[in-house]
């Protein structure tokens, strides 16, 4: 093949070397507009996984890298004058300039044609002259820009400001300096990369950056290679104590806003994107060079394995896209955490450190225990002590976080697991039957602290589907009383009632017959704040009048009274997922021009009226909570910032908890799905609103493992976790989680007839008797957990 590579960074050079190894007959040419020894940045960090791939693909190059690595396992977190160390992480780094030199030498040795200080020919010319053209020209890729219609890039520029610097202070481990200044929180990400220097990245929110006066050079244009020396001088002063007399180096250093690059397509004809040209991930998880070199390895392998070019490029994209998207989700969570770091600095220091470590959701409590068990024990003990959950004779932290009790208002819950409301569409005339008894009863017996009903509709025309349950008749009340009595009689769980009105999403088919599709027959009129359908093909609602609002409020009040008579322990007002009250809150569904539309204050007016009316008739000793959609996941809709104000309003009206979901307000939504993807919204509401007001926050959304539940609770992101689909898979999920964590106690009380099954059944692997295959050493566990970079000291040299 004739291969042209635009960009001589690590990704492009590594791909060139791999292709020449696979077939020396390939003609591979690289163009790099900078000189060979020009590089912007200082150190590069690799994971063990990536290094393993490099070693398999090119042992000679891997060995050359290994000889130059700085290696360590510790992370030091400096906060409020204190320092906290967490071990067991595993890092390897080397200087970026050294990495490029190694790659350049490898390419020359293999016969790659290298052109430095030379702009690549026009892409159209390359496509005409070469079989394959690889765009490895970085996040600001000119090739990608020229073919924007084909690749359809999306660029998400964030608000934090950061600057990439270096120092001759050789850190012994990864360093997070979290510094409180009179302008706000400023943080440093630092790590060693050689025996002579460390990377020193300064980051802060744009508001802090402006208050600190760093915007003084905002209008200046700095030529390539020129640094913002005024800012660098100020940073030297700001971090003089941390630098301890050592020098701070600039290298094309200026203030930047990180941009996440995504592309709908990565290849077009004989043109393919690689590395930052295709995707970026925030530097706080150290992944840019790692991803680019992994791309190179995958692309070379796919070209070698598939006979046709298009087939090979399609395979490359199919292989890499899921990996990249997973990394980008983790990086997005990490960058957003650092954007909001000011929310967390008031946390107890150990909890803050745990929060920082688990910010991307890739590290959890359980795998932190594997990395550094002593630190994990301190996290658990601190949480238990803060909750007052250390019983006499019980070691602090011995009870998993999810099995520590909690109080919503005056309602005591034995643990922090909630069975999330899930519509079953299995009622007849709104009456819950045996199916609902078994469904809710089995999950109550399965160990959850609180079991929530599906959305129970306040009137016949408030239903989503003909199969929805209701509380508009006394017969429905009596059927619910039977279920509530069963839960109270057969378990120690509490049961909550979710009340709602479908609004414009009503009169639709059962979920498995066509979710959100209008009924073919037997339909009923739907209403909404404005005559706007939920989506294409949906019915257009009638705009509610004042008389309608009064009638609907009365329906909510009557249903709440019946719910109290049925014995429910808690009431949740459903103001999420695009149903009636939710549609009043969203500007995508509410275009009214009266006092119920326009500003957020006006859009809140009717949901708050309903909340107040329901609270007034619900027993005072039983809590009323609210479920909200924290974001509409659509342009011009509500965002997490609106959610904070919505939560604040409900809490001020007496909501004892906020159940934080998201979306389902418009069919045009584009959610960023992923593991526990809605938890950051709960986190923000807890820190900005609920905690100070004494209200609880419930996190919900793709939380599927007890490890994730414990991690969320220990980090202080929520007070309880609502689990939905996982409870459909396993009604006894909470009890099984207790068994797997070796917890036995009142927070996971097995029904007496089931108690014989409270131990996990043995399997072929767990039942086997294993021989001793190793000797105990006197070194102790700390040698494996805590490794610091302590090279022989040499005179400092400028990178």
PDB file of C-alpha atoms in Angstrom, residues 190-431:
ATOM      1  CA  UNK A 190       1.065  17.032  38.386  1.00  0.00           C
ATOM      2  CA  UNK A 191       3.091  13.907  37.682  1.00  0.00           C
ATOM      3  CA  UNK A 192       6.737  12.964  37.051  1.00  0.00           C
ATOM      4  CA  UNK A 193       7.903  11.865  33.632  1.00  0.00           C
ATOM      5  CA  UNK A 194      11.680  11.501  34.091  1.00  0.00           C
ATOM      6  CA  UNK A 195      14.472  11.937  36.599  1.00  0.00           C
ATOM      7  CA  UNK A 196      14.559  15.632  35.745  1.00  0.00           C
ATOM      8  CA  UNK A 197      11.015  16.961  35.453  1.00  0.00           C
ATOM      9  CA  UNK A 198       7.284  16.779  36.019  1.00  0.00           C
ATOM     10  CA  UNK A 199       4.163  17.924  34.232  1.00  0.00           C
ATOM     11  CA  UNK A 200       2.308  20.750  35.996  1.00  0.00           C
ATOM     12  CA  UNK A 201      -1.200  21.467  34.636  1.00  0.00           C
ATOM     13  CA  UNK A 202      -3.054  24.398  36.214  1.00  0.00           C
ATOM     14  CA  UNK A 203      -6.848  24.403  35.922  1.00  0.00           C
ATOM     15  CA  UNK A 204      -9.703  26.547  37.227  1.00  0.00           C
ATOM     16  CA  UNK A 205     -13.263  27.520  36.382  1.00  0.00           C
ATOM     17  CA  UNK A 206     -13.524  30.472  34.022  1.00  0.00           C
ATOM     18  CA  UNK A 207     -15.267  32.538  36.719  1.00  0.00           C
ATOM     19  CA  UNK A 208     -12.312  31.980  39.064  1.00  0.00           C
ATOM     20  CA  UNK A 209      -9.908  32.715  36.203  1.00  0.00           C
ATOM     21  CA  UNK A 210     -11.579  36.085  35.590  1.00  0.00           C
ATOM     22  CA  UNK A 211     -11.817  37.029  39.266  1.00  0.00           C
ATOM     23  CA  UNK A 212      -8.101  36.252  39.623  1.00  0.00           C
ATOM     24  CA  UNK A 213      -7.265  38.617  36.758  1.00  0.00           C
ATOM     25  CA  UNK A 214      -5.888  35.957  34.431  1.00  0.00           C
ATOM     26  CA  UNK A 215      -8.119  37.383  31.711  1.00  0.00           C
ATOM     27  CA  UNK A 216      -5.738  40.349  31.378  1.00  0.00           C
ATOM     28  CA  UNK A 217      -4.205  38.710  28.274  1.00  0.00           C
ATOM     29  CA  UNK A 218      -7.495  37.351  26.925  1.00  0.00           C
ATOM     30  CA  UNK A 219      -7.397  39.508  23.813  1.00  0.00           C
ATOM     31  CA  UNK A 220      -3.750  38.863  22.942  1.00  0.00           C
ATOM     32  CA  UNK A 221      -2.766  36.618  20.046  1.00  0.00           C
ATOM     33  CA  UNK A 222       0.224  34.432  20.907  1.00  0.00           C
ATOM     34  CA  UNK A 223       2.129  33.046  17.903  1.00  0.00           C
ATOM     35  CA  UNK A 224       2.819  29.287  17.859  1.00  0.00           C
ATOM     36  CA  UNK A 225       5.554  28.468  20.351  1.00  0.00           C
ATOM     37  CA  UNK A 226       5.042  31.674  22.338  1.00  0.00           C
ATOM     38  CA  UNK A 227       3.825  31.425  25.930  1.00  0.00           C
ATOM     39  CA  UNK A 228       1.690  33.750  28.044  1.00  0.00           C
ATOM     40  CA  UNK A 229       4.590  34.760  30.284  1.00  0.00           C
ATOM     41  CA  UNK A 230       2.492  37.158  32.397  1.00  0.00           C
ATOM     42  CA  UNK A 231       0.190  34.297  33.359  1.00  0.00           C
ATOM     43  CA  UNK A 232       3.121  31.952  33.950  1.00  0.00           C
ATOM     44  CA  UNK A 233       4.744  34.480  36.300  1.00  0.00           C
ATOM     45  CA  UNK A 234       1.505  34.774  38.291  1.00  0.00           C
ATOM     46  CA  UNK A 235       1.205  30.980  38.504  1.00  0.00           C
ATOM     47  CA  UNK A 236       4.774  30.825  39.842  1.00  0.00           C
ATOM     48  CA  UNK A 237       3.724  33.221  42.598  1.00  0.00           C
ATOM     49  CA  UNK A 238       0.452  31.434  43.310  1.00  0.00           C
ATOM     50  CA  UNK A 239       2.123  28.025  43.682  1.00  0.00           C
ATOM     51  CA  UNK A 240       5.430  29.162  45.169  1.00  0.00           C
ATOM     52  CA  UNK A 241       4.928  26.978  48.245  1.00  0.00           C
ATOM     53  CA  UNK A 242       4.153  23.889  46.177  1.00  0.00           C
ATOM     54  CA  UNK A 243       7.121  24.486  43.849  1.00  0.00           C
ATOM     55  CA  UNK A 244       9.406  24.896  46.875  1.00  0.00           C
ATOM     56  CA  UNK A 245      12.026  26.934  45.041  1.00  0.00           C
ATOM     57  CA  UNK A 246      11.984  24.863  41.854  1.00  0.00           C
ATOM     58  CA  UNK A 247      11.570  26.306  38.393  1.00  0.00           C
ATOM     59  CA  UNK A 248       8.360  26.356  36.354  1.00  0.00           C
ATOM     60  CA  UNK A 249       8.794  25.947  32.603  1.00  0.00           C
ATOM     61  CA  UNK A 250       6.560  27.154  29.792  1.00  0.00           C
ATOM     62  CA  UNK A 251       6.354  25.527  26.372  1.00  0.00           C
ATOM     63  CA  UNK A 252       3.808  27.128  24.069  1.00  0.00           C
ATOM     64  CA  UNK A 253       1.875  27.597  27.329  1.00  0.00           C
ATOM     65  CA  UNK A 254      -1.268  29.692  27.195  1.00  0.00           C
ATOM     66  CA  UNK A 255      -4.780  29.499  28.573  1.00  0.00           C
ATOM     67  CA  UNK A 256      -6.965  26.958  26.806  1.00  0.00           C
ATOM     68  CA  UNK A 257     -10.506  25.658  27.044  1.00  0.00           C
ATOM     69  CA  UNK A 258     -10.702  21.916  26.605  1.00  0.00           C
ATOM     70  CA  UNK A 259     -12.716  20.822  23.588  1.00  0.00           C
ATOM     71  CA  UNK A 260     -14.183  17.342  23.354  1.00  0.00           C
ATOM     72  CA  UNK A 261     -14.080  16.226  19.714  1.00  0.00           C
ATOM     73  CA  UNK A 262     -16.579  13.668  18.434  1.00  0.00           C
ATOM     74  CA  UNK A 263     -17.247  12.630  14.837  1.00  0.00           C
ATOM     75  CA  UNK A 264     -20.224  10.771  13.405  1.00  0.00           C
ATOM     76  CA  UNK A 265     -17.874   9.035  10.933  1.00  0.00           C
ATOM     77  CA  UNK A 266     -14.163   8.322  11.136  1.00  0.00           C
ATOM     78  CA  UNK A 267     -13.514   7.332   7.545  1.00  0.00           C
ATOM     79  CA  UNK A 268     -14.524   8.409   4.060  1.00  0.00           C
ATOM     80  CA  UNK A 269     -13.237   6.639   0.987  1.00  0.00           C
ATOM     81  CA  UNK A 270      -9.485   6.313   1.407  1.00  0.00           C
ATOM     82  CA  UNK A 271      -9.337   8.895   4.195  1.00  0.00           C
ATOM     83  CA  UNK A 272      -9.391   7.956   7.899  1.00  0.00           C
ATOM     84  CA  UNK A 273      -9.154   9.901  11.171  1.00  0.00           C
ATOM     85  CA  UNK A 274      -6.831   8.795  13.954  1.00  0.00           C
ATOM     86  CA  UNK A 275      -6.242  10.043  17.509  1.00  0.00           C
ATOM     87  CA  UNK A 276      -7.283  13.554  18.485  1.00  0.00           C
ATOM     88  CA  UNK A 277      -8.491  14.261  14.944  1.00  0.00           C
ATOM     89  CA  UNK A 278     -11.225  11.660  15.549  1.00  0.00           C
ATOM     90  CA  UNK A 279     -11.822  12.101  19.272  1.00  0.00           C
ATOM     91  CA  UNK A 280     -10.487  13.756  22.397  1.00  0.00           C
ATOM     92  CA  UNK A 281     -10.820  12.928  26.079  1.00  0.00           C
ATOM     93  CA  UNK A 282     -10.080  15.280  28.952  1.00  0.00           C
ATOM     94  CA  UNK A 283      -6.502  15.310  30.234  1.00  0.00           C
ATOM     95  CA  UNK A 284      -7.651  14.532  33.795  1.00  0.00           C
ATOM     96  CA  UNK A 285      -7.818  10.858  32.856  1.00  0.00           C
ATOM     97  CA  UNK A 286      -4.567  11.056  30.857  1.00  0.00           C
ATOM     98  CA  UNK A 287      -5.830   9.431  27.705  1.00  0.00           C
ATOM     99  CA  UNK A 288      -4.968  11.449  24.577  1.00  0.00           C
ATOM    100  CA  UNK A 289      -1.694   9.786  23.541  1.00  0.00           C
ATOM    101  CA  UNK A 290      -2.907   6.435  24.889  1.00  0.00           C
ATOM    102  CA  UNK A 291      -6.013   6.540  22.666  1.00  0.00           C
ATOM    103  CA  UNK A 292      -4.036   7.657  19.617  1.00  0.00           C
ATOM    104  CA  UNK A 293      -1.544   4.793  19.926  1.00  0.00           C
ATOM    105  CA  UNK A 294      -4.332   2.297  20.534  1.00  0.00           C
ATOM    106  CA  UNK A 295      -6.041   3.654  17.397  1.00  0.00           C
ATOM    107  CA  UNK A 296      -2.822   3.126  15.462  1.00  0.00           C
ATOM    108  CA  UNK A 297      -2.524  -0.457  16.623  1.00  0.00           C
ATOM    109  CA  UNK A 298      -6.157  -1.259  15.783  1.00  0.00           C
ATOM    110  CA  UNK A 299      -6.003   0.446  12.375  1.00  0.00           C
ATOM    111  CA  UNK A 300      -2.811  -1.393  11.393  1.00  0.00           C
ATOM    112  CA  UNK A 301      -4.273  -4.712  12.519  1.00  0.00           C
ATOM    113  CA  UNK A 302      -7.551  -4.189  10.635  1.00  0.00           C
ATOM    114  CA  UNK A 303      -5.710  -3.219   7.436  1.00  0.00           C
ATOM    115  CA  UNK A 304      -3.619  -6.370   7.761  1.00  0.00           C
ATOM    116  CA  UNK A 305      -6.584  -8.652   8.501  1.00  0.00           C
ATOM    117  CA  UNK A 306      -9.114  -7.479   5.892  1.00  0.00           C
ATOM    118  CA  UNK A 307      -8.612  -7.718   2.139  1.00  0.00           C
ATOM    119  CA  UNK A 308     -10.541  -4.596   1.157  1.00  0.00           C
ATOM    120  CA  UNK A 309      -9.773  -1.027   2.264  1.00  0.00           C
ATOM    121  CA  UNK A 310     -13.371  -0.067   3.022  1.00  0.00           C
ATOM    122  CA  UNK A 311     -13.884  -3.328   4.909  1.00  0.00           C
ATOM    123  CA  UNK A 312     -10.732  -2.683   6.954  1.00  0.00           C
ATOM    124  CA  UNK A 313     -11.655   0.922   7.798  1.00  0.00           C
ATOM    125  CA  UNK A 314     -15.181  -0.117   8.745  1.00  0.00           C
ATOM    126  CA  UNK A 315     -13.750  -2.805  11.026  1.00  0.00           C
ATOM    127  CA  UNK A 316     -11.339  -0.290  12.578  1.00  0.00           C
ATOM    128  CA  UNK A 317     -14.140   2.117  13.400  1.00  0.00           C
ATOM    129  CA  UNK A 318     -16.403  -0.655  14.708  1.00  0.00           C
ATOM    130  CA  UNK A 319     -13.618  -1.917  16.976  1.00  0.00           C
ATOM    131  CA  UNK A 320     -12.444   1.409  18.306  1.00  0.00           C
ATOM    132  CA  UNK A 321     -15.627   3.449  18.600  1.00  0.00           C
ATOM    133  CA  UNK A 322     -17.062   1.592  21.648  1.00  0.00           C
ATOM    134  CA  UNK A 323     -13.706   1.835  23.443  1.00  0.00           C
ATOM    135  CA  UNK A 324     -13.369   5.531  22.675  1.00  0.00           C
ATOM    136  CA  UNK A 325     -16.959   6.333  23.609  1.00  0.00           C
ATOM    137  CA  UNK A 326     -16.530   4.536  26.930  1.00  0.00           C
ATOM    138  CA  UNK A 327     -13.360   6.545  27.590  1.00  0.00           C
ATOM    139  CA  UNK A 328     -15.071   9.767  26.567  1.00  0.00           C
ATOM    140  CA  UNK A 329     -17.946   9.082  28.973  1.00  0.00           C
ATOM    141  CA  UNK A 330     -15.437   8.618  31.793  1.00  0.00           C
ATOM    142  CA  UNK A 331     -13.512  11.716  30.692  1.00  0.00           C
ATOM    143  CA  UNK A 332     -16.726  13.752  30.497  1.00  0.00           C
ATOM    144  CA  UNK A 333     -17.623  12.772  34.059  1.00  0.00           C
ATOM    145  CA  UNK A 334     -14.093  13.681  35.169  1.00  0.00           C
ATOM    146  CA  UNK A 335     -13.986  17.074  33.452  1.00  0.00           C
ATOM    147  CA  UNK A 336     -17.437  17.976  34.804  1.00  0.00           C
ATOM    148  CA  UNK A 337     -16.285  17.017  38.286  1.00  0.00           C
ATOM    149  CA  UNK A 338     -13.362  19.406  38.020  1.00  0.00           C
ATOM    150  CA  UNK A 339     -15.638  22.110  36.633  1.00  0.00           C
ATOM    151  CA  UNK A 340     -17.672  21.754  39.832  1.00  0.00           C
ATOM    152  CA  UNK A 341     -14.806  21.115  42.247  1.00  0.00           C
ATOM    153  CA  UNK A 342     -15.836  24.143  44.292  1.00  0.00           C
ATOM    154  CA  UNK A 343     -18.936  22.189  45.396  1.00  0.00           C
ATOM    155  CA  UNK A 344     -16.844  19.492  47.037  1.00  0.00           C
ATOM    156  CA  UNK A 345     -14.027  21.286  48.841  1.00  0.00           C
ATOM    157  CA  UNK A 346     -16.153  21.570  51.991  1.00  0.00           C
ATOM    158  CA  UNK A 347     -16.430  17.793  52.245  1.00  0.00           C
ATOM    159  CA  UNK A 348     -14.557  15.961  55.001  1.00  0.00           C
ATOM    160  CA  UNK A 349     -11.062  15.448  53.517  1.00  0.00           C
ATOM    161  CA  UNK A 350     -11.153  11.646  53.271  1.00  0.00           C
ATOM    162  CA  UNK A 351     -14.542  11.747  51.575  1.00  0.00           C
ATOM    163  CA  UNK A 352     -13.274  14.478  49.243  1.00  0.00           C
ATOM    164  CA  UNK A 353     -10.327  12.289  48.245  1.00  0.00           C
ATOM    165  CA  UNK A 354     -12.629   9.334  47.585  1.00  0.00           C
ATOM    166  CA  UNK A 355     -14.936  11.589  45.576  1.00  0.00           C
ATOM    167  CA  UNK A 356     -11.995  12.786  43.474  1.00  0.00           C
ATOM    168  CA  UNK A 357     -10.718   9.257  42.862  1.00  0.00           C
ATOM    169  CA  UNK A 358     -14.145   7.939  41.799  1.00  0.00           C
ATOM    170  CA  UNK A 359     -15.105  10.997  39.731  1.00  0.00           C
ATOM    171  CA  UNK A 360     -14.998   9.204  36.352  1.00  0.00           C
ATOM    172  CA  UNK A 361     -16.900   6.142  37.705  1.00  0.00           C
ATOM    173  CA  UNK A 362     -14.055   3.892  36.509  1.00  0.00           C
ATOM    174  CA  UNK A 363     -12.719   3.518  40.033  1.00  0.00           C
ATOM    175  CA  UNK A 364     -15.295   2.279  42.544  1.00  0.00           C
ATOM    176  CA  UNK A 365     -15.165   1.425  46.205  1.00  0.00           C
ATOM    177  CA  UNK A 366     -14.573  -2.274  45.584  1.00  0.00           C
ATOM    178  CA  UNK A 367     -11.671  -1.870  43.202  1.00  0.00           C
ATOM    179  CA  UNK A 368     -10.227   0.837  45.448  1.00  0.00           C
ATOM    180  CA  UNK A 369     -10.243  -1.791  48.205  1.00  0.00           C
ATOM    181  CA  UNK A 370      -8.173  -3.999  45.926  1.00  0.00           C
ATOM    182  CA  UNK A 371      -5.746  -1.149  45.241  1.00  0.00           C
ATOM    183  CA  UNK A 372      -5.416   0.314  48.737  1.00  0.00           C
ATOM    184  CA  UNK A 373      -7.461  -1.484  51.383  1.00  0.00           C
ATOM    185  CA  UNK A 374      -6.306   0.767  54.240  1.00  0.00           C
ATOM    186  CA  UNK A 375      -7.569   3.897  52.515  1.00  0.00           C
ATOM    187  CA  UNK A 376     -10.849   2.202  51.554  1.00  0.00           C
ATOM    188  CA  UNK A 377     -11.356   1.253  55.209  1.00  0.00           C
ATOM    189  CA  UNK A 378     -10.826   4.883  56.241  1.00  0.00           C
ATOM    190  CA  UNK A 379     -13.444   5.992  53.700  1.00  0.00           C
ATOM    191  CA  UNK A 380     -16.012   3.496  54.994  1.00  0.00           C
ATOM    192  CA  UNK A 381     -15.278   4.277  58.630  1.00  0.00           C
ATOM    193  CA  UNK A 382     -15.570   8.015  58.023  1.00  0.00           C
ATOM    194  CA  UNK A 383     -18.909   7.602  56.301  1.00  0.00           C
ATOM    195  CA  UNK A 384     -20.284   5.377  59.064  1.00  0.00           C
ATOM    196  CA  UNK A 385     -19.144   7.799  61.753  1.00  0.00           C
ATOM    197  CA  UNK A 386     -20.716  10.740  59.930  1.00  0.00           C
ATOM    198  CA  UNK A 387     -24.019   8.866  59.750  1.00  0.00           C
ATOM    199  CA  UNK A 388     -23.846   7.889  63.409  1.00  0.00           C
ATOM    200  CA  UNK A 389     -24.055   4.283  62.233  1.00  0.00           C
ATOM    201  CA  UNK A 390     -21.255   2.797  64.336  1.00  0.00           C
ATOM    202  CA  UNK A 391     -23.049   0.502  66.766  1.00  0.00           C
ATOM    203  CA  UNK A 392     -21.532  -0.661  70.023  1.00  0.00           C
ATOM    204  CA  UNK A 393     -19.177  -3.554  69.386  1.00  0.00           C
ATOM    205  CA  UNK A 394     -19.213  -2.955  65.603  1.00  0.00           C
ATOM    206  CA  UNK A 395     -16.088  -1.867  63.760  1.00  0.00           C
ATOM    207  CA  UNK A 396     -16.455   1.486  62.021  1.00  0.00           C
ATOM    208  CA  UNK A 397     -17.281   0.914  58.393  1.00  0.00           C
ATOM    209  CA  UNK A 398     -18.059  -2.774  58.859  1.00  0.00           C
ATOM    210  CA  UNK A 399     -21.599  -2.226  57.617  1.00  0.00           C
ATOM    211  CA  UNK A 400     -21.636  -1.425  53.861  1.00  0.00           C
ATOM    212  CA  UNK A 401     -22.869   2.079  53.114  1.00  0.00           C
ATOM    213  CA  UNK A 402     -25.978   0.788  51.342  1.00  0.00           C
ATOM    214  CA  UNK A 403     -27.047  -1.060  54.495  1.00  0.00           C
ATOM    215  CA  UNK A 404     -26.809   1.895  56.831  1.00  0.00           C
ATOM    216  CA  UNK A 405     -30.215   3.276  57.821  1.00  0.00           C
ATOM    217  CA  UNK A 406     -31.633   6.559  56.607  1.00  0.00           C
ATOM    218  CA  UNK A 407     -34.488   8.869  57.458  1.00  0.00           C
ATOM    219  CA  UNK A 408     -36.628  10.766  54.934  1.00  0.00           C
ATOM    220  CA  UNK A 409     -38.444  13.295  57.050  1.00  0.00           C
ATOM    221  CA  UNK A 410     -39.840  11.199  59.896  1.00  0.00           C
ATOM    222  CA  UNK A 411     -39.823   7.975  57.861  1.00  0.00           C
ATOM    223  CA  UNK A 412     -37.156   5.479  58.955  1.00  0.00           C
ATOM    224  CA  UNK A 413     -35.706   3.264  56.228  1.00  0.00           C
ATOM    225  CA  UNK A 414     -33.650   0.194  57.134  1.00  0.00           C
ATOM    226  CA  UNK A 415     -31.289   0.715  54.200  1.00  0.00           C
ATOM    227  CA  UNK A 416     -30.631   3.041  51.283  1.00  0.00           C
ATOM    228  CA  UNK A 417     -31.932   0.921  48.409  1.00  0.00           C
ATOM    229  CA  UNK A 418     -35.108   2.067  46.666  1.00  0.00           C
ATOM    230  CA  UNK A 419     -37.061   0.038  44.135  1.00  0.00           C
ATOM    231  CA  UNK A 420     -37.569   2.668  41.461  1.00  0.00           C
ATOM    232  CA  UNK A 421     -41.088   3.361  40.111  1.00  0.00           C
ATOM    233  CA  UNK A 422     -41.621   1.193  37.025  1.00  0.00           C
ATOM    234  CA  UNK A 423     -44.820   1.224  34.983  1.00  0.00           C
ATOM    235  CA  UNK A 424     -46.184  -2.293  34.572  1.00  0.00           C
ATOM    236  CA  UNK A 425     -49.200  -1.532  32.312  1.00  0.00           C
ATOM    237  CA  UNK A 426     -51.012  -4.516  33.813  1.00  0.00           C
ATOM    238  CA  UNK A 427     -54.056  -3.037  35.584  1.00  0.00           C
ATOM    239  CA  UNK A 428     -57.697  -3.422  34.609  1.00  0.00           C
ATOM    240  CA  UNK A 429     -59.789  -0.231  34.932  1.00  0.00           C
ATOM    241  CA  UNK A 430     -57.016   1.263  37.057  1.00  0.00           C
ATOM    242  CA  UNK A 431     -57.267  -1.486  39.683  1.00  0.00           C
TER     243      UNK A 431
END
